[in-house]
Amino acid sequence: MKRTIQPALILFFLYCINPVALFSQDLQRINLVPQPQVVVEKKGSFLWSENTPVYAEPVFQELAKLFAMQASLSLPRPYNRNLKSNTHCIIFRKQKFTDTSSAEAYKLVITPQQVQILAANEQGMLRAMFTLLQLQLLQTEKTLVPCGEITDAPRFLYRGLHLDVSRNFFPIPVLEKLLDMMALYKLNTFHWHLTDGPGWRLEIKKYPQLTKKAAWRTKNSWKEWWNSDRLYSAEGAADAYGGYYTQEEAKELVSYAAKRGITIIPEIEMPGHSEEVLAVFPNLACSGKPYTQSEFCIGNDSTFLFMEDVLTEVMQVFPSSYIHIGGDEAGKESWKNCPKCQARISSENLKDEHELQSYAIKRMDKFLSDHGRKLLGWDEILEGGLSPGATVMSWRGEAGGIAAAKAGHDVIMTPGGYCYFDNYQSNPATQPEAIGGYLPISKVYSYDPVPAELTADEARHILGVQANTWTEYIPTAEHLEYMIFPRFLALAEIGWSSKNQKDWTNFQGRLQQHYLLLQRKSINYYRPQPTLEINSVADTVSRLSRVSISSEQYKPEIHFTTNGSDPVKSSPIYMGPVDVKGIATIKAAILNPVTGKMGPVMAHQTAYHKAIGAQITYNLPFSNSYPAQQEYTLVNGQTGSFTYGDGQWQGFEGIDMDITLELKQLTDVKKIAVNFMQITGPGVFMPNYVEYSWSKNGKDYSAPVRIMNTVPDTESKLVIKPFEVMVNRQAKYIRIKAQNDKHGFLFADEVLVY
Ligand code: ACM
């Protein structure tokens, strides 16, 4: 019998190899970010033209007007129930939902005839209409919106973005553009960091000196200013850099945001980060002199009169229930030597300077609550006792948030390791200077704002999540967009979508569509790089390294080698983690499907070396702030990444590193190397030298061999450098000393013994 292939099978095969079919199978037509709770895709599209009429129930007339303006449609007409169900139009209708208590819940029903936008109130309607606008902006043909039904409500009440306008000043139109993007992605709180040492930014009518002088510094570049005398100038002076918002401008921005469903929370810093205030009102410093300290004098009642006057005006501009009073990073040294502060400590029966800070926050809390507002502060406000009405922003990791939630306080999670948009988002060597860290979009996406340590009851205090954008190294609006986008999209999704919907690959797929939207909105977003990140971890049971390779590209074809040669098209394709024995160099690159050429080759040394699991004695202690995995860190077979905050790099603060390794047995040691990191912004420097000596018995050591540093301390970009020494001897004990001549931080990882 002749074997024939059925036509249906041929069609099936064609479908499988047709890239368009594969693509559409892979990526859905409704690719929203954040992912809604329920999306049911339907066949067909709604044809959207400039003549499409909009109808709205009376309660939604104003919103529908904003929608019509944004979508270039004619003004909405009043909706009445006699409108035929097949009328081609967009309708804003009120509908109560019985299955959710969220004020932001909404439903969108898109058929070829009609788009129905349904919500119980304004907040829900805002989320719905921006969802529809987003959906339109995602289509390559903006006139065709895919049909389907979307039912949605947020996971968290609070979804915030913070912006520091003190270190660099951004004019109102820049902020409006940011608010427009927040609305499109359902972020609902803009935290406006208005005051800090590098400049006061809000008009206060009672204290014009704040904007005549404290809003202007002498150097354009924050870094130059910070590294010089940190002087202030005056409005209109030739050397003045800065700016401020008038109260009228701020009110207009508040109203602009409110129309888009966004609350603006102002931050007025106290008691620290206040050099600019003390420069113009030195009587509020302990010393009574300008340029001597950053903190207000807490012993002086004038400090509280000043803050209360300022907050009185702030509350007239900002209707938000929260007012942020800062509270972070106050140095407490000046209070120790200040008679007024010490008198306050004694008259108020306070234990120490921490309680003095807490006293100041409690006074502000009482003042705000007497005026019907609530106090929000960074997690340092926990120190010395949390004020009764305070809500905490947990930024130094999650510990502050956990403690506050357990004590029954509301919390907003914004931990440095996941939520700081001033950190590098890619290999620092390829990026414009940033403050440090390493926060690729995948890490933002991986964050769950509810810490595992909390019970369900305690978790109710987690109001939501926020990303912070400190602007030391962000001087322009373009650069600001570059640092915020596309990480902003990951933030939007972790704040809105339910936990069980989290799916990185699916998000990455949707992200591809959103690059089009970002282009349509002229956002200068960070483009995913063709480089790769290669990591390895030691598997001590099988005694090998497990290598994983990740990319910012969407499902790229990655080729790799394990013998140190450059990968070519015929090298194996990376499909998942690869096990490698001993010490090997892994090289990998992406095959460019258009040119057929290999992209940049990335190399990584796996480290199943001879010291894995060795005992380490610390002759000098590691830093309690950066212990990584304590005694295991330096010999765990995993090398640190681009940031010292990754739990791999071990810190030594102000002192040398001095350790002794005891290997499991007498070992043939060919070479020893220790990697150190330099990133000068946060005070991390290479050691002046690393000194090695070795011994068979732990008593008689070889003469030390010194390896000198060759990286200049003027190199401010991230450098990771191994200090290598050839040994070619048998040894069981190895002593390693690294001299910390700059007295900043040393960061080491890993100690490699070959
Ligand atoms: C902060 O990053 N200092 C709150």
Coordinates of C-alpha atoms in Angstrom, one line a residue, residues 180-417:
D180 CA 0.9 59.8 31.9
M181 CA 2.9 56.7 31.8
M182 CA 2.0 55.8 35.4
A183 CA -1.7 56.1 34.5
L184 CA -1.2 53.8 31.4
Y185 CA 0.4 51.2 33.6
K186 CA -2.0 51.6 36.7
L187 CA 0.6 53.0 39.1
N188 CA -1.4 55.1 41.5
T189 CA 1.0 57.0 43.8
F190 CA 3.7 59.5 42.9
H191 CA 6.1 60.0 45.8
W192 CA 7.6 63.4 45.2
H193 CA 10.9 63.7 47.1
L194 CA 10.9 67.5 47.3
T195 CA 13.6 68.4 49.8
D196 CA 17.2 67.2 50.4
G197 CA 20.7 68.5 50.9
P198 CA 21.2 69.3 47.2
G199 CA 18.3 71.6 47.0
W200 CA 14.9 72.6 48.4
R201 CA 12.2 72.4 45.7
L202 CA 8.9 73.7 46.9
E203 CA 7.9 77.3 47.4
I204 CA 7.1 78.0 51.1
K205 CA 5.6 81.5 51.4
K206 CA 6.6 82.0 55.0
Y207 CA 10.2 81.1 54.3
P208 CA 11.2 82.6 50.9
Q209 CA 14.9 82.0 51.7
L210 CA 14.2 78.3 51.0
T211 CA 13.6 79.0 47.3
K212 CA 15.8 82.1 46.9
K213 CA 18.9 80.4 48.2
A214 CA 18.4 76.8 49.4
A215 CA 17.0 75.7 46.0
W216 CA 20.3 76.7 44.3
R217 CA 23.6 75.0 44.5
T218 CA 26.9 76.1 43.1
K219 CA 27.6 73.2 40.7
N220 CA 25.5 71.8 38.0
S221 CA 26.7 68.2 38.4
W222 CA 25.7 66.7 41.7
K223 CA 28.9 64.7 41.8
E224 CA 31.1 67.8 41.4
W225 CA 29.1 69.6 44.0
W226 CA 29.2 66.6 46.4
N227 CA 33.0 66.3 45.9
S228 CA 33.6 70.0 46.4
D229 CA 32.5 72.4 49.2
R230 CA 28.8 71.7 48.8
L231 CA 27.9 75.4 48.8
Y232 CA 24.6 77.0 48.0
S233 CA 24.2 79.9 45.6
A234 CA 21.2 82.2 45.0
E235 CA 18.4 82.4 42.5
G236 CA 19.6 84.3 39.5
A237 CA 23.3 84.0 40.3
A238 CA 25.7 83.0 37.5
D239 CA 26.8 79.8 39.2
A240 CA 23.3 78.8 40.4
Y241 CA 22.0 75.4 39.6
G242 CA 18.6 74.2 40.7
G243 CA 15.0 75.3 40.6
Y244 CA 11.8 74.9 42.5
Y245 CA 8.1 74.5 42.0
T246 CA 5.7 77.3 42.9
Q247 CA 2.7 76.2 45.0
E248 CA 0.5 77.0 42.1
E249 CA 2.5 74.6 39.8
A250 CA 2.5 71.9 42.5
K251 CA -1.3 72.3 42.9
E252 CA -1.7 72.0 39.1
L253 CA 0.4 68.8 39.1
V254 CA -1.7 67.4 41.9
S255 CA -4.8 68.0 39.9
Y256 CA -3.2 66.6 36.7
A257 CA -2.3 63.5 38.6
A258 CA -5.7 63.1 40.3
K259 CA -7.5 63.3 36.9
R260 CA -5.4 60.2 36.0
G261 CA -6.1 58.4 39.2
I262 CA -2.8 59.2 40.8
T263 CA -2.2 60.6 44.3
I264 CA 0.9 62.7 44.9
I265 CA 2.6 62.3 48.3
P266 CA 5.0 65.0 49.1
E267 CA 8.2 64.3 51.1
I268 CA 9.7 67.0 53.3
E269 CA 12.8 65.5 54.8
M270 CA 13.6 65.7 58.5
P271 CA 15.6 65.4 60.7
G272 CA 18.5 64.4 58.4
H273 CA 19.3 65.3 54.8
S274 CA 18.6 68.9 55.6
E275 CA 21.8 70.8 54.9
E276 CA 20.1 73.2 52.5
V277 CA 17.7 74.4 55.2
L278 CA 20.5 74.7 57.8
A279 CA 22.5 76.8 55.3
V280 CA 19.7 79.4 55.3
F281 CA 18.5 78.9 58.8
P282 CA 21.7 78.0 60.8
N283 CA 19.9 78.6 64.1
L284 CA 18.1 75.3 63.4
A285 CA 21.5 73.4 63.6
C286 CA 23.0 72.3 66.9
S287 CA 26.1 74.4 66.2
G288 CA 24.1 77.5 65.1
K289 CA 26.3 77.6 62.0
P290 CA 25.7 76.8 58.4
Y291 CA 27.6 74.0 56.6
T292 CA 28.3 72.1 59.8
Q293 CA 25.8 69.2 59.9
S294 CA 22.9 67.6 58.0
E295 CA 20.4 67.2 60.9
F296 CA 18.1 69.7 62.5
C297 CA 18.7 70.3 66.2
I298 CA 16.0 68.4 68.0
G299 CA 16.5 70.3 71.3
N300 CA 15.5 73.5 69.6
D301 CA 11.7 74.3 69.6
S302 CA 12.3 76.5 66.5
T303 CA 12.9 73.3 64.5
F304 CA 9.4 72.2 65.2
L305 CA 7.9 75.6 64.6
F306 CA 9.7 75.6 61.2
M307 CA 8.5 72.1 60.3
E308 CA 5.0 72.8 61.4
D309 CA 4.9 76.0 59.4
V310 CA 6.2 74.2 56.3
L311 CA 3.8 71.3 56.7
T312 CA 0.9 73.7 57.2
E313 CA 1.6 75.1 53.7
V314 CA 2.4 71.6 52.3
M315 CA -1.0 70.4 53.4
Q316 CA -2.7 73.3 51.6
V317 CA -1.1 72.2 48.4
F318 CA -1.3 68.4 48.8
P319 CA -4.6 66.8 49.7
S320 CA -3.1 63.3 50.1
S321 CA -3.9 61.6 53.4
Y322 CA -0.2 60.7 53.7
I323 CA 2.6 63.2 54.2
H324 CA 6.1 61.8 54.0
I325 CA 8.6 63.3 56.5
G326 CA 11.7 61.3 55.4
G327 CA 13.4 60.2 58.6
D328 CA 16.2 58.3 56.9
E329 CA 20.0 58.4 57.4
A330 CA 20.1 61.1 60.1
G331 CA 23.6 61.1 61.6
K332 CA 23.2 61.5 65.4
E333 CA 26.7 62.6 66.3
S334 CA 25.9 66.3 66.5
W335 CA 23.1 65.6 68.9
K336 CA 25.5 63.9 71.3
N337 CA 27.5 67.1 71.8
C338 CA 24.6 69.5 71.7
P339 CA 23.4 70.9 75.1
K340 CA 19.9 71.5 73.8
C341 CA 19.5 68.0 72.4
Q342 CA 20.9 66.5 75.6
A343 CA 18.5 68.7 77.7
R344 CA 15.7 67.4 75.5
I345 CA 16.8 63.8 76.1
S346 CA 16.8 64.4 79.8
S347 CA 13.5 66.4 80.1
E348 CA 11.7 63.8 78.0
N349 CA 13.2 60.9 79.8
L350 CA 14.7 59.5 76.5
K351 CA 17.3 56.8 76.6
D352 CA 19.6 58.0 73.8
E353 CA 19.8 59.8 70.4
H354 CA 17.7 57.1 68.7
E355 CA 14.9 57.9 71.0
L356 CA 15.5 61.6 70.4
Q357 CA 14.9 61.0 66.7
S358 CA 11.8 59.0 67.6
Y359 CA 10.7 61.9 69.7
A360 CA 10.9 64.2 66.7
I361 CA 9.0 61.8 64.5
K362 CA 6.3 61.4 67.1
R363 CA 5.9 65.1 67.3
M364 CA 5.4 65.4 63.6
D365 CA 3.0 62.4 63.7
K366 CA 0.9 64.1 66.3
F367 CA 0.9 67.4 64.3
L368 CA -0.1 65.6 61.1
S369 CA -2.8 63.5 62.8
D370 CA -4.2 66.6 64.5
H371 CA -4.7 67.9 61.0
G372 CA -6.3 64.8 59.7
R373 CA -3.3 63.5 57.9
K374 CA -1.1 60.4 58.3
L375 CA 2.7 60.2 58.7
L376 CA 4.8 58.2 56.3
G377 CA 8.5 57.7 56.8
W378 CA 11.6 55.6 55.8
D379 CA 12.3 52.6 58.0
E380 CA 14.7 54.4 60.3
I381 CA 11.6 55.8 62.0
L382 CA 11.4 52.4 63.7
E383 CA 14.6 53.2 65.7
G384 CA 13.9 54.4 69.1
G385 CA 10.3 53.3 68.9
L386 CA 7.7 53.7 66.2
S387 CA 5.2 56.5 66.4
P388 CA 1.6 55.2 66.9
G389 CA 0.1 56.5 63.6
A390 CA 3.2 55.9 61.4
T391 CA 3.3 54.0 58.1
V392 CA 6.7 52.7 57.2
M393 CA 8.5 52.5 53.9
S394 CA 10.9 49.6 54.1
W395 CA 14.0 50.4 52.1
R396 CA 17.0 48.9 53.9
G397 CA 15.8 45.4 52.9
E398 CA 12.6 44.0 54.2
A399 CA 13.4 43.8 57.9
G400 CA 11.9 47.2 58.7
G401 CA 8.7 46.3 56.9
I402 CA 8.5 43.0 58.6
A403 CA 9.0 44.5 62.1
A404 CA 6.4 47.3 61.4
A405 CA 3.8 44.9 60.0
K406 CA 4.3 42.6 63.0
A407 CA 3.7 45.6 65.3
G408 CA 0.5 46.3 63.5
H409 CA 1.7 49.2 61.3
D410 CA 1.0 49.7 57.6
V411 CA 4.0 49.2 55.3
I412 CA 5.0 50.0 51.8
M413 CA 7.8 47.7 50.5
T414 CA 10.6 49.4 48.6
P415 CA 13.7 47.3 49.4
G416 CA 17.0 48.5 47.9
G417 CA 17.8 45.1 46.4

